[in-house]
XYZ file of C-alpha atoms in Angstrom:
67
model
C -55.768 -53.852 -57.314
C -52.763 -52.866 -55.968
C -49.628 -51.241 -57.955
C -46.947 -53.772 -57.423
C -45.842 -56.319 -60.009
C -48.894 -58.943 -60.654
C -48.194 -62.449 -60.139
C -50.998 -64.300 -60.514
C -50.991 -65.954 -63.619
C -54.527 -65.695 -64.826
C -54.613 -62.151 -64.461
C -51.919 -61.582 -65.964
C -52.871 -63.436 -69.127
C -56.036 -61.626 -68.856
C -54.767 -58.164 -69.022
C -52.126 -58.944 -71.952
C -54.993 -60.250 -74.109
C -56.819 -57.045 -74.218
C -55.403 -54.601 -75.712
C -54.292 -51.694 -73.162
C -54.838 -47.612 -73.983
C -51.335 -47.356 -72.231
C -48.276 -49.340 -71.958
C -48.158 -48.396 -67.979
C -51.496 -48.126 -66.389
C -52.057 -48.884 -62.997
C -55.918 -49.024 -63.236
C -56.777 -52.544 -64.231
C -59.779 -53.635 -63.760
C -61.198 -52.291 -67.844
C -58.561 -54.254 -68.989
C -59.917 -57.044 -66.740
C -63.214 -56.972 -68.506
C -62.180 -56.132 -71.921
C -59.848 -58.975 -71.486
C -62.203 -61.743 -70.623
C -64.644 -60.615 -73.364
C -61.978 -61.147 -75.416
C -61.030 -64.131 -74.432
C -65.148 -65.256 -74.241
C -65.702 -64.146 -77.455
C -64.035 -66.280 -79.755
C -63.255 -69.035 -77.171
C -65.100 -71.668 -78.778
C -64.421 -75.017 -76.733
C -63.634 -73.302 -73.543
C -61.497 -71.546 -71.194
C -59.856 -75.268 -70.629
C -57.826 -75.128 -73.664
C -56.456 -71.615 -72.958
C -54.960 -72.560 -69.510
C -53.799 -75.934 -68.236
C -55.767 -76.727 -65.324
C -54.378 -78.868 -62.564
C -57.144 -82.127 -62.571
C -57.044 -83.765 -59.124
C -55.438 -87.016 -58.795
C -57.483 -90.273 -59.102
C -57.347 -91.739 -55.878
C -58.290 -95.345 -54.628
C -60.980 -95.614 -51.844
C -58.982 -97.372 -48.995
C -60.884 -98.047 -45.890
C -59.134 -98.848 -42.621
C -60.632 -101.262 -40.396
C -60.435 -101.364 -36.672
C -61.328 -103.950 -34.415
């Protein structure tokens, strides 16, 4: 992991649900695990109602065809 500002979004929300030993640490990954137990362990209908996920449009089947 490296030691620049975090932008993914899941991760982020991962690390600030568990609860860090420091304020500043640069050594993540603990607070990787501790934070998806957390969020595991009382997440009851699913990780889907913690974090909108992007559903693919519904497209209609359109066939072209050549003579």
């Amino acid at each position: 992991v490296s030691m620049g500002p975090e932008t993914n979004a899941l991760k982020v929300s991962i690390i600030k649900t568990a609860d860090p030993v420091k304020q500043k640490v640069f050594f993540c990954y603990y607070r990787l695990a501790k934070g998806i137990s957390g969020i595991l362990s009382y997440a009851k209908e699913g990780v889907r109602l913690w974090f909108r996920t992007k559903r693919p449009k519904y497209r209609q089947l359109c066939l072209k065809l050549t003579i």
